[in-house]
N, C-alpha and C. Protein backbone atom coordinates (compact mmCIF):
# COMPACT_ATOMS: atom_id res chain seq x y z
N MET A 1 8.70 10.04 31.09
CA MET A 1 8.55 10.71 29.82
C MET A 1 8.55 9.67 28.70
N GLU A 2 7.57 9.76 27.86
CA GLU A 2 7.43 8.81 26.75
C GLU A 2 8.39 9.17 25.62
N PRO A 3 9.07 8.17 25.06
CA PRO A 3 10.00 8.48 23.96
C PRO A 3 9.24 8.94 22.71
N ARG A 4 9.86 9.88 21.99
CA ARG A 4 9.25 10.36 20.75
C ARG A 4 9.38 9.30 19.68
N LYS A 5 8.42 9.29 18.78
CA LYS A 5 8.44 8.35 17.66
C LYS A 5 8.36 9.14 16.36
N LEU A 6 9.03 8.63 15.35
CA LEU A 6 9.04 9.27 14.05
C LEU A 6 7.89 8.74 13.21
N TYR A 7 7.02 9.64 12.78
CA TYR A 7 5.88 9.30 11.93
C TYR A 7 5.86 10.23 10.72
N ARG A 8 5.24 9.78 9.63
CA ARG A 8 4.95 10.68 8.52
C ARG A 8 3.80 11.59 8.93
N SER A 9 3.92 12.85 8.61
CA SER A 9 2.91 13.83 9.02
C SER A 9 1.77 13.87 8.01
N LYS A 10 0.56 14.02 8.53
CA LYS A 10 -0.60 14.22 7.65
C LYS A 10 -0.92 15.70 7.54
N LYS A 11 -0.67 16.47 8.60
CA LYS A 11 -1.01 17.89 8.56
C LYS A 11 0.07 18.74 7.90
N ASN A 12 1.34 18.29 7.88
CA ASN A 12 2.43 19.02 7.24
C ASN A 12 2.90 18.31 5.97
N ALA A 13 2.04 17.56 5.35
CA ALA A 13 2.43 16.78 4.17
C ALA A 13 2.29 17.60 2.90
N MET A 14 3.28 17.45 2.03
CA MET A 14 3.18 18.01 0.68
C MET A 14 3.09 16.86 -0.32
N LEU A 15 3.98 15.90 -0.20
CA LEU A 15 3.89 14.70 -1.04
C LEU A 15 3.41 13.52 -0.19
N LEU A 16 4.32 12.98 0.59
CA LEU A 16 3.96 11.81 1.40
C LEU A 16 4.11 12.05 2.90
N GLY A 17 4.52 13.24 3.30
CA GLY A 17 4.60 13.59 4.70
C GLY A 17 5.91 13.26 5.39
N VAL A 18 6.92 12.85 4.63
CA VAL A 18 8.19 12.47 5.24
C VAL A 18 8.88 13.69 5.84
N CYS A 19 9.02 14.75 5.09
CA CYS A 19 9.71 15.95 5.58
C CYS A 19 8.95 16.58 6.74
N GLY A 20 7.64 16.61 6.66
CA GLY A 20 6.83 17.14 7.75
C GLY A 20 6.99 16.32 9.02
N GLY A 21 7.06 15.01 8.87
CA GLY A 21 7.25 14.13 10.02
C GLY A 21 8.61 14.30 10.66
N VAL A 22 9.65 14.44 9.84
CA VAL A 22 11.00 14.66 10.37
C VAL A 22 11.05 16.00 11.08
N ALA A 23 10.42 17.02 10.52
CA ALA A 23 10.39 18.34 11.15
C ALA A 23 9.64 18.30 12.48
N GLU A 24 8.54 17.58 12.55
CA GLU A 24 7.81 17.45 13.81
C GLU A 24 8.64 16.69 14.85
N TYR A 25 9.38 15.69 14.42
CA TYR A 25 10.22 14.91 15.33
C TYR A 25 11.30 15.78 15.96
N PHE A 26 11.96 16.62 15.14
CA PHE A 26 13.03 17.48 15.63
C PHE A 26 12.52 18.85 16.08
N ASN A 27 11.21 19.10 15.95
CA ASN A 27 10.57 20.34 16.37
C ASN A 27 11.19 21.56 15.68
N ILE A 28 11.31 21.49 14.35
CA ILE A 28 11.80 22.61 13.56
C ILE A 28 10.84 22.86 12.39
N ASP A 29 11.08 23.92 11.65
CA ASP A 29 10.23 24.31 10.54
C ASP A 29 10.32 23.29 9.40
N PRO A 30 9.21 22.79 8.89
CA PRO A 30 9.24 21.81 7.80
C PRO A 30 9.89 22.35 6.51
N THR A 31 9.86 23.66 6.32
CA THR A 31 10.46 24.24 5.12
C THR A 31 11.97 24.01 5.11
N LEU A 32 12.60 24.08 6.26
CA LEU A 32 14.04 23.83 6.33
C LEU A 32 14.38 22.39 5.92
N ILE A 33 13.58 21.46 6.40
CA ILE A 33 13.80 20.05 6.05
C ILE A 33 13.58 19.85 4.56
N ARG A 34 12.55 20.48 4.02
CA ARG A 34 12.27 20.34 2.58
C ARG A 34 13.40 20.92 1.73
N LEU A 35 13.98 22.05 2.16
CA LEU A 35 15.09 22.64 1.41
C LEU A 35 16.32 21.73 1.44
N VAL A 36 16.63 21.20 2.61
CA VAL A 36 17.77 20.28 2.71
C VAL A 36 17.53 19.04 1.88
N TRP A 37 16.31 18.51 1.93
CA TRP A 37 16.00 17.30 1.17
C TRP A 37 16.03 17.59 -0.33
N ALA A 38 15.64 18.78 -0.74
CA ALA A 38 15.69 19.16 -2.16
C ALA A 38 17.14 19.23 -2.64
N LEU A 39 18.02 19.78 -1.82
CA LEU A 39 19.44 19.81 -2.18
C LEU A 39 20.00 18.40 -2.25
N PHE A 40 19.62 17.57 -1.30
CA PHE A 40 20.05 16.18 -1.29
C PHE A 40 19.46 15.42 -2.48
N GLY A 41 18.26 15.81 -2.89
CA GLY A 41 17.59 15.16 -4.02
C GLY A 41 18.27 15.43 -5.34
N CYS A 42 19.02 16.51 -5.42
CA CYS A 42 19.74 16.82 -6.67
C CYS A 42 20.82 15.79 -6.98
N THR A 43 21.22 15.02 -6.00
CA THR A 43 22.23 13.99 -6.23
C THR A 43 21.63 12.73 -6.83
N GLY A 44 20.35 12.61 -6.81
CA GLY A 44 19.70 11.41 -7.34
C GLY A 44 19.37 10.40 -6.25
N THR A 45 20.31 10.23 -5.31
CA THR A 45 20.04 9.28 -4.22
C THR A 45 19.02 9.83 -3.24
N GLY A 46 18.88 11.15 -3.19
CA GLY A 46 17.90 11.76 -2.29
C GLY A 46 16.48 11.40 -2.65
N ILE A 47 16.21 11.29 -3.93
CA ILE A 47 14.87 10.91 -4.39
C ILE A 47 14.57 9.49 -3.97
N LEU A 48 15.52 8.61 -4.16
CA LEU A 48 15.36 7.22 -3.74
C LEU A 48 15.21 7.13 -2.22
N ALA A 49 16.02 7.90 -1.49
CA ALA A 49 15.95 7.88 -0.03
C ALA A 49 14.59 8.37 0.46
N TYR A 50 14.01 9.37 -0.22
CA TYR A 50 12.70 9.89 0.17
C TYR A 50 11.63 8.79 0.06
N PHE A 51 11.62 8.08 -1.05
CA PHE A 51 10.60 7.06 -1.23
C PHE A 51 10.83 5.85 -0.33
N VAL A 52 12.08 5.54 -0.03
CA VAL A 52 12.36 4.47 0.92
C VAL A 52 11.87 4.89 2.31
N ALA A 53 12.13 6.15 2.68
CA ALA A 53 11.66 6.66 3.97
C ALA A 53 10.14 6.65 4.04
N ALA A 54 9.47 6.97 2.93
CA ALA A 54 8.01 6.97 2.90
C ALA A 54 7.46 5.56 3.11
N ILE A 55 8.19 4.56 2.69
CA ILE A 55 7.75 3.17 2.88
C ILE A 55 8.04 2.70 4.30
N ILE A 56 9.19 3.09 4.84
CA ILE A 56 9.63 2.61 6.16
C ILE A 56 8.93 3.33 7.31
N ILE A 57 8.79 4.65 7.21
CA ILE A 57 8.23 5.44 8.32
C ILE A 57 6.71 5.31 8.30
N PRO A 58 6.11 4.90 9.41
CA PRO A 58 4.65 4.73 9.43
C PRO A 58 3.93 6.08 9.48
N SER A 59 2.70 6.09 9.05
CA SER A 59 1.85 7.28 9.11
C SER A 59 1.41 7.51 10.55
N ASN A 60 1.25 8.76 10.92
CA ASN A 60 0.86 9.10 12.29
C ASN A 60 -0.59 8.71 12.53
N PRO A 61 -0.86 7.81 13.47
CA PRO A 61 -2.25 7.38 13.72
C PRO A 61 -3.06 8.43 14.50
N ASN A 62 -2.39 9.41 15.11
CA ASN A 62 -3.09 10.40 15.94
C ASN A 62 -3.52 11.65 15.18
N GLN A 63 -3.20 11.73 13.91
CA GLN A 63 -3.57 12.93 13.14
C GLN A 63 -4.74 12.65 12.25
């Protein structure tokens, strides 16, 4: 079995595809990830973490 890899999603992307990619990795609804990230974003560090994740996580080459 091939290990799963975390990629930014192109088909579930709203901004940069980070939440969609995390949702695809954990096989859950992207809306749940977006809601959690929005709550985390209210602290200020969540916004920074989102853009850092967008830089670090590669785009999915298969989409």
